[in-house]
Coordinates of C-alpha atoms in Angstrom, one line a residue:
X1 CA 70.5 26.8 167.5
X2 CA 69.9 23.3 166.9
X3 CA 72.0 22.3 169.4
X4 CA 70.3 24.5 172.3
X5 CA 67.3 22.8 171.1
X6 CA 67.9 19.6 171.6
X7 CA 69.9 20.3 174.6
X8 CA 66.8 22.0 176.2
X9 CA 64.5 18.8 174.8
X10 CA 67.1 17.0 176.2
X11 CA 66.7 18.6 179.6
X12 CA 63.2 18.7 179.8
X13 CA 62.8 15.0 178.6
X14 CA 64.7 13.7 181.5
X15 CA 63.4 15.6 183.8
X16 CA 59.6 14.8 182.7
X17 CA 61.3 11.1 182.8
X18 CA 61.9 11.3 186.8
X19 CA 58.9 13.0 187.5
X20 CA 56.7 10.3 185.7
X21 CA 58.8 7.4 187.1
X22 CA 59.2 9.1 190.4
X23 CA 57.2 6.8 193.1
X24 CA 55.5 8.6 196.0
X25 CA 56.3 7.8 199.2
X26 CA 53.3 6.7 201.8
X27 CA 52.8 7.0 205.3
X28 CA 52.9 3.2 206.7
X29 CA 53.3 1.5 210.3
X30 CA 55.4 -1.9 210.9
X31 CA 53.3 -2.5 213.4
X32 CA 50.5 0.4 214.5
X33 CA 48.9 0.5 217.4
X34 CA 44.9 0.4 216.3
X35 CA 43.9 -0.1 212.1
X36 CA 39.9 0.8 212.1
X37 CA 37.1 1.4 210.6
X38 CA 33.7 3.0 211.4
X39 CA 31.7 1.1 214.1
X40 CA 34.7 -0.7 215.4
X41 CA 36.1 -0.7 219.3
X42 CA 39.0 1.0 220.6
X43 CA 40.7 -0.6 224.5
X44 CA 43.3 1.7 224.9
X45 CA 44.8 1.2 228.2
X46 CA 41.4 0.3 229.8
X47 CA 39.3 3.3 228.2
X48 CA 36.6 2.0 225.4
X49 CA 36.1 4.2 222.5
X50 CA 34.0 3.2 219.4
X51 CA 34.5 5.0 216.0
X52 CA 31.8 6.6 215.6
X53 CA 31.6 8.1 211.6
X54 CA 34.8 8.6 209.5
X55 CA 34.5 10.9 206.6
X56 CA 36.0 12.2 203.8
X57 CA 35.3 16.1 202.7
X58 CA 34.3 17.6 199.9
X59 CA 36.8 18.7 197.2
X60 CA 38.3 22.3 197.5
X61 CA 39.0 24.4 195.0
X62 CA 42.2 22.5 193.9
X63 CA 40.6 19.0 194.6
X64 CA 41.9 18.3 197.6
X65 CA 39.9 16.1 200.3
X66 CA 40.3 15.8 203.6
X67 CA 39.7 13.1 206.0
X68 CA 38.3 13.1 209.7
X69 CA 36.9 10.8 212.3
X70 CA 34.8 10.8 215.4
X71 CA 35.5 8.5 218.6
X72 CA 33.2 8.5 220.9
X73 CA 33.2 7.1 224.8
X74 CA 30.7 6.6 227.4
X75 CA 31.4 6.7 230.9
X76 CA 29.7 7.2 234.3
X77 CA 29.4 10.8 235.5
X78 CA 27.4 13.0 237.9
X79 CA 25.2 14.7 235.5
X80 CA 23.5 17.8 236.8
X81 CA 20.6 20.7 235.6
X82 CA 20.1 24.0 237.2
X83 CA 16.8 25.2 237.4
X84 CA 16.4 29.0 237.8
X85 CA 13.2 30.8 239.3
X86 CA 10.2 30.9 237.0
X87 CA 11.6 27.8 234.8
X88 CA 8.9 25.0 233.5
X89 CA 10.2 22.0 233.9
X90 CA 7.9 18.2 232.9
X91 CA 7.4 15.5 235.6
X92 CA 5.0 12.5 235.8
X93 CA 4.0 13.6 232.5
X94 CA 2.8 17.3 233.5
X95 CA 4.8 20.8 233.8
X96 CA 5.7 22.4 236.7
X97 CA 7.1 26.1 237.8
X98 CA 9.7 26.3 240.0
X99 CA 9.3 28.7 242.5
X100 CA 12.5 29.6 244.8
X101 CA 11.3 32.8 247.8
X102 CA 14.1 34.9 249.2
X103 CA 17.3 35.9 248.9
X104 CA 18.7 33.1 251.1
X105 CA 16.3 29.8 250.4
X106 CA 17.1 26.6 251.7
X107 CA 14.1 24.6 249.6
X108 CA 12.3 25.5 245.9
X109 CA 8.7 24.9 245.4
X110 CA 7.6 23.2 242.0
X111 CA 3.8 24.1 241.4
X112 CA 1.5 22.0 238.9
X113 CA 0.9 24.3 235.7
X114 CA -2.4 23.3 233.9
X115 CA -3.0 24.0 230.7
X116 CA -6.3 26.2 231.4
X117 CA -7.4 26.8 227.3
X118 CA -7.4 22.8 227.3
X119 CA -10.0 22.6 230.7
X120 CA -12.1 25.8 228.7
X121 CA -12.1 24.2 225.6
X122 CA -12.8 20.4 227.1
X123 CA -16.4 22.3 229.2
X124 CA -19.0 22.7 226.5
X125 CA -20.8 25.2 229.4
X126 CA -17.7 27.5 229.6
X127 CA -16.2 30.2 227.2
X128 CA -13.1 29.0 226.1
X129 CA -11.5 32.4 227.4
X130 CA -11.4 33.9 230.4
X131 CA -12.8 37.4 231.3
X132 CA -11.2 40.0 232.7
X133 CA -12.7 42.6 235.2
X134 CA -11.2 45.2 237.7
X135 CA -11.4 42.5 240.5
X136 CA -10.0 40.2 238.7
X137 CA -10.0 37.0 236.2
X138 CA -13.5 35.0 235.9
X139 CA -14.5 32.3 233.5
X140 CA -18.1 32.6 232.0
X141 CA -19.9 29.4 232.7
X142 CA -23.6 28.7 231.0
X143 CA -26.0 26.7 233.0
X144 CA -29.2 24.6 231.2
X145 CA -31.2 27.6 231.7
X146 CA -28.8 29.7 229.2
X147 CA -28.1 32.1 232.9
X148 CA -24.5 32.9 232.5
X149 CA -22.2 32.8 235.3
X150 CA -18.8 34.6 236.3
X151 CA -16.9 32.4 238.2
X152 CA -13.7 33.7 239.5
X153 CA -10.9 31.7 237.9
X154 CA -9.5 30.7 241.3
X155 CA -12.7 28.8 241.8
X156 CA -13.0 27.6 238.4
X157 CA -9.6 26.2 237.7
X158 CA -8.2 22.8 239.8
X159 CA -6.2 24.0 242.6
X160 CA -2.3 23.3 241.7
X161 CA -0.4 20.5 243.3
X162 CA 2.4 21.3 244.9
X163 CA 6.0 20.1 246.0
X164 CA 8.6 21.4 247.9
X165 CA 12.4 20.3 247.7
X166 CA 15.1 21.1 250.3
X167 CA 19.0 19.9 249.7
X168 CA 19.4 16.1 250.1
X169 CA 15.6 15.4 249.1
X170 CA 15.0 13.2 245.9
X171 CA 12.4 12.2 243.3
X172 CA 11.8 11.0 240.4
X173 CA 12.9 12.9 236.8
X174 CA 13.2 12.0 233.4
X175 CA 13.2 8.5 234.7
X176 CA 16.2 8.9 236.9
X177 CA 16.3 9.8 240.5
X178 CA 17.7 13.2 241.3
X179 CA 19.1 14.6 244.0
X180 CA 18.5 18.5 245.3
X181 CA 22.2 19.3 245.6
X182 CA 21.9 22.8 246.6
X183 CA 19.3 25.6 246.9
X184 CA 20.1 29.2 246.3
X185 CA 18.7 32.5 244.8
X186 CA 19.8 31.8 241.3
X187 CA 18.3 28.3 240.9
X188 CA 18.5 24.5 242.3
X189 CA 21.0 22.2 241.3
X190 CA 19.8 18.4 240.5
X191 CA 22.0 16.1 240.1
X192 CA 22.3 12.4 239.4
X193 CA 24.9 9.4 238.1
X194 CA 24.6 9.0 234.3
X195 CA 26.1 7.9 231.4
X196 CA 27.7 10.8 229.8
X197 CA 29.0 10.3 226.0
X198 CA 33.1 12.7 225.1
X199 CA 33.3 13.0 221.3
X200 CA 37.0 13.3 220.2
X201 CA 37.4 14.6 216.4
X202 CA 40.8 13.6 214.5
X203 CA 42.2 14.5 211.4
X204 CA 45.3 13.7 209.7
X205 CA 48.0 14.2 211.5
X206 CA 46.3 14.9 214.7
X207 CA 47.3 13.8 218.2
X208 CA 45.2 12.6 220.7
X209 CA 45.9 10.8 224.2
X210 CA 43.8 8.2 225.2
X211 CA 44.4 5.7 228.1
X212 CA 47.2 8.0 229.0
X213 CA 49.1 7.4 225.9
X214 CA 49.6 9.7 223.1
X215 CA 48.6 8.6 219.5
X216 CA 48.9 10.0 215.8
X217 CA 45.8 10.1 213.2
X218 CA 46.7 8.1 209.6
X219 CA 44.4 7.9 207.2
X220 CA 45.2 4.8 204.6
X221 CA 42.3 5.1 202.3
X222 CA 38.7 6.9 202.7
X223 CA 37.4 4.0 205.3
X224 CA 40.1 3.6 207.8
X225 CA 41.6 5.1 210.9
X226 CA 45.4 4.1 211.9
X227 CA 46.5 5.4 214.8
X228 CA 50.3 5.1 216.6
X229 CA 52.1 6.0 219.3
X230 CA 55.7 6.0 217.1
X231 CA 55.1 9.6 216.3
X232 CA 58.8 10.4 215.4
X233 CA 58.1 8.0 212.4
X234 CA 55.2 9.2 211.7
X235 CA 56.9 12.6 211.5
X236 CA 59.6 11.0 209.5
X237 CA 57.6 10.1 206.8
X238 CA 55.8 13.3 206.5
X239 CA 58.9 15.1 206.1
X240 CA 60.2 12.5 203.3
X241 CA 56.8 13.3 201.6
X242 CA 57.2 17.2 202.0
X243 CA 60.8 16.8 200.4
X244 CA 59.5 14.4 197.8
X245 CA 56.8 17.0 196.7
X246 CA 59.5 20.0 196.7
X247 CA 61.7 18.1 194.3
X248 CA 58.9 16.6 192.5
X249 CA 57.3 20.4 191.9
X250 CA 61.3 21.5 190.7
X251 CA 61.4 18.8 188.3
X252 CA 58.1 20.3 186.7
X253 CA 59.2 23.8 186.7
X254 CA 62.7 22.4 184.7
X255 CA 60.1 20.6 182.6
X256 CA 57.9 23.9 181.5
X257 CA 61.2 25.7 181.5
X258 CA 63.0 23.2 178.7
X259 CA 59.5 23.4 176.7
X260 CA 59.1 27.6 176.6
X261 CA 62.6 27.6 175.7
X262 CA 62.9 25.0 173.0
X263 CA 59.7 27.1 171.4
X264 CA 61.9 30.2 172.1
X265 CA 64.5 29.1 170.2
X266 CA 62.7 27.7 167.4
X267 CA 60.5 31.1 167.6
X268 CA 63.7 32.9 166.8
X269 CA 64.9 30.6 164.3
X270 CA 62.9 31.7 162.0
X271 CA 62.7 35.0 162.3
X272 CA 63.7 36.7 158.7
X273 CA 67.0 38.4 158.6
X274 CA 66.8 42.0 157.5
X275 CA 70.8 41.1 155.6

């Protein structure tokens, strides 16, 4: 019995040995591509990308963390906005409806919309709401006498501006100028050259082309982005890790496996005889 014992200590001594001694592999470059950190610019093959945030997740049940990061890149690009029939849409500093007539238009209409409880409420002589009668809407205006007047809202109320825009026309919106691209039934397409911002999300592991060439996501510590286009090394390493952790999780299952034995043994050891 005592020599099961010490041959399961024995067991489990050297293999809690290699585990403790064992030295994890890492992930590293000779010579990557890009080493970042948040705020800093990417030139990869004449495309400019800035990283944006990197970020490190929460613990999981098991403690695990993740990591991820955002580039971001701004380029020029026809931006556009499609403005259905009825929509309210703010120019010069004041909304307008657009109107669009017909099943085939060629032009849209945008109409002035006041905001009519802001002219009642600005008139100390009017009610600040309308009134409504079979004939129609009226405001009820109050002269020095104290005679109160219906006035029909038509006549009441500023007549609307109005402008009408076929395709080709242009004016002035949200401090760009926009060009009608084309009027139909379903609404009018604006469009206009902008600067439109792509977000690309990595994690580790990831791939990602930019400038035409295809990188992998590292992630050294909890602040910094390596990326590489030597993704067979990359993969390499990974697999090396993957092995590492299956022989490192053996060793630890020999370990428990010499302890519950040895405390078998000794268990039965001293059992009483019944002889």
């Amino acid at each position: 019995m005592a020599v099961y014992v010490a041959l399961f200590v024995l067991i489990a001594g050297a293999a809690g040995a290699l585990t403790v001694t064992a030295e994890t592999p890492e992930i590293s470059f000779d010579n990557p591509d890009f080493v970042v950190s948040s705020g800093d610019q990417i030139d990869a093959n004449g495309e400019s990308y800035t990283v944006a945030d990197i970020t490190e997740s929460e613990p999981d049940d098991d403690g695990q963390t993740t990591m991820s990061a955002v580039l971001e890149r701004e380029e020029e690009a026809e931006l556009s906005e499609t403005w259905s029939n009825g929509d309210t849409v703010e120019i010069d500093d004041n909304e307008w409806r657009v109107e669009i007539d017909g099943d085939e238009p060629t032009a849209f209409t945008l109409v002035e919309v006041f905001d009519r409880q802001a002219i009642l409420e600005a008139d100390d002589t009017a009610d600040n709401e309308t009134i409504e009668r079979d004939d129609g809407e009226y405001v009820a205006v109050t002269d020095e006498s104290g005679d109160t007047t219906l006035v029909p809202a038509e006549e009441y109320f500023p007549a609307p501006d109005e402008r009408s825009y076929e395709a080709g026309d242009t004016f002035e919106y949200n401090n760009e100028t926009v060009t009608v691209d084309a009027v139909t039934a379903d609404g009018a397409v604006v469009v206009w050259q902008g600067v439109q911002t792509t977000a690309v999300e990595l994690e580790e592991e990831s791939t990602v082309t930019l400038g035409g060439s295809e990188y992998v996501a590292h992630f050294s510590d909890a602040s910094t982005l390596t990326l590489s286009t030597d993704i067979e090394a990359y993969e390499a390493q990974a697999a090396e890790i993957e092995q590492f952790n299956q022989y490192t999780s053996g060793l630890f299952r020999v370990v428990l496996l010499g302890i519950l034995s040895t405390v078998l043994l000794l268990a039965v050891a001293f059992v009483p005889t019944r002889y």
